[in-house]
Amino acid sequence: MDKLHQTLMRYFGYDSFKTGQEDIIQSVLNQKDTVAMLPTGGGKSICYQIPGYMTDGLVLIISPLLSLMEDQVERMKMRGEKRVAALNSTLSFQERRHIIRHLPSYKFLFVAPEALMSEMLLEQLKSMHIGLFVVDEAHCISEWGHDFRPEYSKLGEWREALGHPVALALTATATKQTLKDTVQTLRLQHPDFHIHSVNRPNIALVKEAHETKEAKEKRAIELVEYLQGPGLIYCPTRQMTEDMALIMKQKTHQRVEYYHGGMDAGDRMLIQQQFISGQLDLICCTSAFGMGIDKADIRFVIHMSPPQSIEAFMQEIGRAGRDGKKSVSILLYTEEDADIQQHLIQAEGFDEPEIDFFLARLTQMQTNDEKKLREQLMESGLQETRARMLIHYYRMYQSDEPRVLLMKLKEKLQDRQTEKLRKVWQFKERITDHGCFRQSLLSYFYEQLDQTESASSDSCCSSCGLDLSDYEKKDQPLELNEMKHWKTVLDRMFHLTKEAQH
């Protein structure tokens, strides 16, 4: 057994790698900047942890979400790795300072991109040997990506400040443009690319057209009672997650909670852990939930409305079936859903009076500190995500004269909105197309469905004759079209519950 496989066995207990992992790791060990796209559940974390164990220096992992960092840190600690920490907003100033002062004692450090704005952290990192600079969820780099984070645009600059360590950019979904943006932003030198299919053959794809929002809700109730869980229901707004969770609590026998970015961080982490440990059957959530969550047995994902892009959709359905077992994605939609997404995108944008007002506020501020600029804009009534975006573009063009600055700022914001709307209509075209849904989605990533490797037509998609009965509850053989017998089912379930209690 070679050293690479010995390390895999020693730290993870596996005797073989998943598809793509070994090549990615070998590229990093060869000191090559590397861009890797592995499908959700493909084991991206091993691709930086094993090089960390086999080389000197700190492994710095840039991660976009608090829940993602916490999950990774907890998993590593459970395997016995004590030299790991995460710097995030849940820590007190004293806790953050303790970690920064003791950085040489750590092997793996997870940080949000915003954390690298800290001079104290940056100076300490500069004094150390960074063995590997990892960008997790690297699609966040591209301003045309589905989950752009303005702070990611500075990662190349920060990487150079840290001595240009070997970089590894990891993602599950990325278009050619996103990959190109990743290389440019991180300032990668002749990187190796390891791009694997976004296709997940074990996840069946269903799309269903409905006349009304109420019809979708009724169908979602039927599906939740019928399908083998646990499961997720993705909703387009925070309010809808709360409404759907209440409906599911009232109308089904599932243990249900909602999850969105507006909740307290402690509540979000508690719900996440309850779901992972099997104390909850169903989460009604926004896209804020699920990224990197280590729950292998999610059996279904229901979308109450199409997300804003195909990339986001593929990312979210990938929460299911990480164990490789049969799972199902069900997209419920109405003709009006694209209009809802269009409204949400337009609400994120800025009209001319808003741009004029907030630009005037920015130019009056006696600071160039991004955090202070953001805080002052938020005090003026601007929501945080919009404040981050406006400051990002403002700083790009602030050296121009005021008239040119205003013109470029308006153009950039309009271009971004136009691109997001274009992605919404691209997705709508694929949803309403009558051909194979899976092939239609793959074609967006310039992929062709490999008939020799794909699932058979009865587990491909609803356009190819999918039979939903393969995904029903194992202990409740009930035909979905026979919901009129619900009293019989309830009586039987109540009887089983009573027996289990004795």
Short mmCIF file of C-alpha atoms in Angstrom, two decimals, residues 67-292:
data_model
loop_
_atom_site.label_atom_id
_atom_site.label_comp_id
_atom_site.label_asym_id
_atom_site.label_seq_id
_atom_site.Cartn_x
_atom_site.Cartn_y
_atom_site.Cartn_z
CA SER A 67 -22.92 25.98 9.33
CA LEU A 68 -20.53 24.50 6.76
CA MET A 69 -17.48 25.41 8.84
CA GLU A 70 -18.96 24.14 12.09
CA ASP A 71 -19.96 20.85 10.49
CA GLN A 72 -16.49 20.25 9.04
CA VAL A 73 -14.75 21.13 12.31
CA GLU A 74 -17.00 18.85 14.35
CA ARG A 75 -16.47 15.94 11.95
CA MET A 76 -12.69 16.34 12.11
CA LYS A 77 -12.75 16.52 15.90
CA MET A 78 -14.88 13.36 16.06
CA ARG A 79 -12.14 11.60 14.07
CA GLY A 80 -9.63 12.70 16.70
CA GLU A 81 -8.14 15.75 14.95
CA LYS A 82 -7.54 18.36 17.64
CA ARG A 83 -5.49 20.81 15.54
CA VAL A 84 -8.52 22.36 13.86
CA ALA A 85 -10.43 25.60 14.45
CA ALA A 86 -12.92 27.91 12.76
CA LEU A 87 -12.92 31.69 12.93
CA ASN A 88 -16.47 32.94 12.55
CA SER A 89 -19.03 35.39 13.91
CA THR A 90 -20.20 33.09 16.71
CA LEU A 91 -16.90 33.53 18.59
CA SER A 92 -16.32 36.25 21.14
CA PHE A 93 -13.45 38.69 20.65
CA GLN A 94 -11.46 36.83 23.32
CA GLU A 95 -12.03 33.46 21.60
CA ARG A 96 -10.98 34.85 18.23
CA ARG A 97 -7.87 36.44 19.71
CA HIS A 98 -6.93 33.17 21.45
CA ILE A 99 -7.12 31.22 18.17
CA ILE A 100 -5.14 33.85 16.26
CA ARG A 101 -2.41 34.00 18.92
CA HIS A 102 -2.09 30.20 18.90
CA LEU A 103 -2.28 29.66 15.13
CA PRO A 104 1.08 27.78 15.00
CA SER A 105 -0.53 25.00 17.05
CA TYR A 106 -3.22 24.38 14.41
CA LYS A 107 -3.03 22.33 11.21
CA PHE A 108 -6.42 23.25 9.72
CA LEU A 109 -8.05 26.67 9.97
CA PHE A 110 -11.51 27.42 8.55
CA VAL A 111 -12.32 31.08 7.93
CA ALA A 112 -15.04 33.07 6.22
CA PRO A 113 -13.62 35.37 3.51
CA GLU A 114 -14.60 38.37 5.64
CA ALA A 115 -12.28 37.18 8.40
CA LEU A 116 -9.24 37.84 6.21
CA MET A 117 -10.03 41.56 6.45
CA SER A 118 -8.70 41.38 10.01
CA GLU A 119 -5.21 42.86 10.08
CA MET A 120 -4.40 40.88 13.23
CA LEU A 121 -5.24 37.58 11.51
CA LEU A 122 -3.55 38.50 8.24
CA GLU A 123 -0.31 39.53 9.96
CA GLN A 124 -0.20 36.30 11.95
CA LEU A 125 -0.82 34.24 8.81
CA LYS A 126 1.96 36.11 6.98
CA SER A 127 4.41 34.96 9.65
CA MET A 128 3.51 31.30 9.07
CA HIS A 129 4.02 28.75 6.31
CA ILE A 130 0.71 28.22 4.51
CA GLY A 131 0.95 24.78 2.96
CA LEU A 132 -2.39 24.91 1.12
CA PHE A 133 -4.89 27.69 0.33
CA VAL A 134 -8.32 26.06 -0.12
CA VAL A 135 -11.38 27.79 -1.51
CA ASP A 136 -14.46 25.73 -0.73
CA GLU A 137 -17.68 26.37 -2.68
CA ALA A 138 -15.54 28.19 -5.25
CA HIS A 139 -18.54 29.08 -7.41
CA CYS A 140 -19.02 31.95 -4.93
CA ILE A 141 -16.04 33.64 -6.63
CA SER A 142 -17.80 34.46 -9.89
CA GLU A 143 -20.03 37.51 -9.92
CA TRP A 144 -22.08 35.64 -12.54
CA GLY A 145 -22.34 32.57 -10.33
CA HIS A 146 -25.51 31.66 -8.47
CA ASP A 147 -24.17 32.41 -5.00
CA PHE A 148 -21.67 35.24 -5.49
CA ARG A 149 -19.98 36.62 -2.37
CA PRO A 150 -18.23 39.98 -2.96
CA GLU A 151 -15.54 39.17 -0.39
CA TYR A 152 -14.39 36.26 -2.54
CA SER A 153 -13.14 38.75 -5.14
CA LYS A 154 -10.21 39.63 -2.85
CA LEU A 155 -8.94 36.09 -2.35
CA GLY A 156 -6.26 36.36 -5.04
CA GLU A 157 -4.89 39.51 -3.43
CA TRP A 158 -4.85 37.89 0.02
CA ARG A 159 -3.27 34.72 -1.36
CA GLU A 160 -0.40 36.74 -2.82
CA ALA A 161 0.03 38.53 0.52
CA LEU A 162 0.47 35.10 2.13
CA GLY A 163 3.32 34.13 -0.18
CA HIS A 164 1.36 32.59 -3.05
CA PRO A 165 0.72 29.13 -1.50
CA VAL A 166 -0.60 26.27 -3.61
CA ALA A 167 -4.34 26.78 -4.19
CA LEU A 168 -7.16 24.26 -4.40
CA ALA A 169 -10.56 25.55 -5.58
CA LEU A 170 -13.45 23.15 -4.97
CA THR A 171 -17.06 23.28 -6.14
CA ALA A 172 -19.94 20.99 -7.08
CA THR A 173 -21.45 23.14 -9.84
CA ALA A 174 -19.78 25.62 -12.16
CA THR A 175 -20.19 26.80 -15.73
CA LYS A 176 -17.20 27.47 -17.99
CA GLN A 177 -17.48 31.18 -17.17
CA THR A 178 -17.41 30.48 -13.43
CA LEU A 179 -14.30 28.30 -13.81
CA LYS A 180 -12.61 31.02 -15.86
CA ASP A 181 -13.46 33.62 -13.18
CA THR A 182 -12.04 31.31 -10.51
CA VAL A 183 -8.66 31.12 -12.25
CA GLN A 184 -8.49 34.88 -12.78
CA THR A 185 -9.64 35.90 -9.31
CA LEU A 186 -7.33 33.50 -7.46
CA ARG A 187 -4.48 34.40 -9.86
CA LEU A 188 -3.75 30.74 -10.48
CA GLN A 189 -0.66 29.77 -12.45
CA HIS A 190 -1.30 27.14 -15.17
CA PRO A 191 -3.72 25.21 -12.96
CA ASP A 192 -4.71 21.58 -13.32
CA PHE A 193 -8.43 21.09 -13.96
CA HIS A 194 -10.31 18.07 -12.65
CA ILE A 195 -13.88 18.52 -13.83
CA HIS A 196 -16.33 15.72 -13.16
CA SER A 197 -19.95 15.41 -14.22
CA VAL A 198 -22.64 17.21 -12.24
CA ASN A 199 -24.90 14.24 -12.96
CA ARG A 200 -26.14 12.22 -9.98
CA PRO A 201 -27.65 9.05 -11.50
CA ASN A 202 -28.98 7.88 -8.13
CA ILE A 203 -31.22 10.97 -7.84
CA ALA A 204 -34.38 10.64 -9.93
CA LEU A 205 -35.73 13.92 -11.32
CA VAL A 206 -39.41 14.80 -11.25
CA LYS A 207 -41.08 18.00 -12.44
CA GLU A 208 -44.77 18.64 -11.99
CA ALA A 209 -46.85 21.53 -13.32
CA HIS A 210 -49.66 22.83 -11.12
CA GLU A 211 -52.31 25.48 -11.59
CA THR A 212 -52.00 27.29 -8.26
CA LYS A 213 -49.82 27.75 -5.19
CA GLU A 214 -52.49 25.94 -3.16
CA ALA A 215 -52.33 22.96 -5.49
CA LYS A 216 -48.56 22.77 -4.99
CA GLU A 217 -48.99 22.85 -1.22
CA LYS A 218 -51.56 20.05 -1.35
CA ARG A 219 -49.24 17.97 -3.51
CA ALA A 220 -46.30 18.61 -1.19
CA ILE A 221 -48.36 17.30 1.75
CA GLU A 222 -49.16 14.11 -0.20
CA LEU A 223 -45.53 13.62 -1.17
CA VAL A 224 -44.17 14.13 2.35
CA GLU A 225 -46.58 11.52 3.71
CA TYR A 226 -45.85 9.12 0.86
CA LEU A 227 -42.10 9.34 0.24
CA GLN A 228 -39.41 7.65 2.24
CA GLY A 229 -37.63 10.31 4.31
CA PRO A 230 -35.86 12.19 5.67
CA GLY A 231 -36.34 15.09 3.28
CA LEU A 232 -35.98 18.77 2.51
CA ILE A 233 -38.47 21.27 1.12
CA TYR A 234 -36.80 24.28 -0.52
CA CYS A 235 -38.81 27.50 -0.58
CA PRO A 236 -38.04 30.78 -2.41
CA THR A 237 -38.58 33.07 0.61
CA ARG A 238 -37.97 33.02 4.35
CA GLN A 239 -41.65 33.57 5.09
CA MET A 240 -42.61 30.61 2.95
CA THR A 241 -40.31 28.27 4.92
CA GLU A 242 -42.19 29.20 8.09
CA ASP A 243 -45.59 28.85 6.40
CA MET A 244 -44.72 25.45 4.90
CA ALA A 245 -43.33 24.14 8.20
CA LEU A 246 -46.59 25.09 9.93
CA ILE A 247 -48.66 23.41 7.21
CA MET A 248 -46.55 20.24 7.43
CA LYS A 249 -46.84 20.14 11.23
CA GLN A 250 -50.62 20.45 10.96
CA LYS A 251 -51.23 18.14 8.00
CA THR A 252 -48.59 15.40 8.26
CA HIS A 253 -47.07 13.09 10.84
CA GLN A 254 -43.53 14.36 10.32
CA ARG A 255 -41.23 16.06 12.81
CA VAL A 256 -40.72 19.37 11.03
CA GLU A 257 -38.82 22.65 11.48
CA TYR A 258 -37.97 25.59 9.24
CA TYR A 259 -34.54 27.08 8.55
CA HIS A 260 -33.45 30.35 6.92
CA GLY A 261 -30.71 32.96 7.13
CA GLY A 262 -32.79 35.38 9.19
CA MET A 263 -32.82 33.09 12.22
CA ASP A 264 -30.52 33.32 15.21
CA ALA A 265 -27.24 31.46 14.57
CA GLY A 266 -27.74 29.26 17.62
CA ASP A 267 -31.23 28.21 16.50
CA ARG A 268 -29.93 27.38 13.02
CA MET A 269 -27.15 25.21 14.41
CA LEU A 270 -29.55 23.41 16.76
CA ILE A 271 -32.00 22.57 13.97
CA GLN A 272 -29.15 21.45 11.74
CA GLN A 273 -27.84 19.08 14.41
CA GLN A 274 -31.32 17.75 15.19
CA PHE A 275 -31.80 16.92 11.51
CA ILE A 276 -28.39 15.28 11.19
CA SER A 277 -28.98 13.15 14.29
CA GLY A 278 -32.41 11.98 13.11
CA GLN A 279 -34.53 13.96 15.57
CA LEU A 280 -36.27 15.73 12.68
CA ASP A 281 -37.76 14.18 9.54
CA LEU A 282 -38.21 17.28 7.41
CA ILE A 283 -36.71 20.75 7.06
CA CYS A 284 -38.51 23.54 5.19
CA CYS A 285 -35.70 25.85 4.17
CA THR A 286 -34.20 28.45 1.90
CA SER A 287 -30.97 27.88 0.00
CA ALA A 288 -29.15 28.83 3.23
CA PHE A 289 -29.57 25.23 4.42
CA GLY A 290 -27.66 22.18 3.36
CA MET A 291 -24.34 23.29 1.90
CA GLY A 292 -21.77 20.71 3.01
#
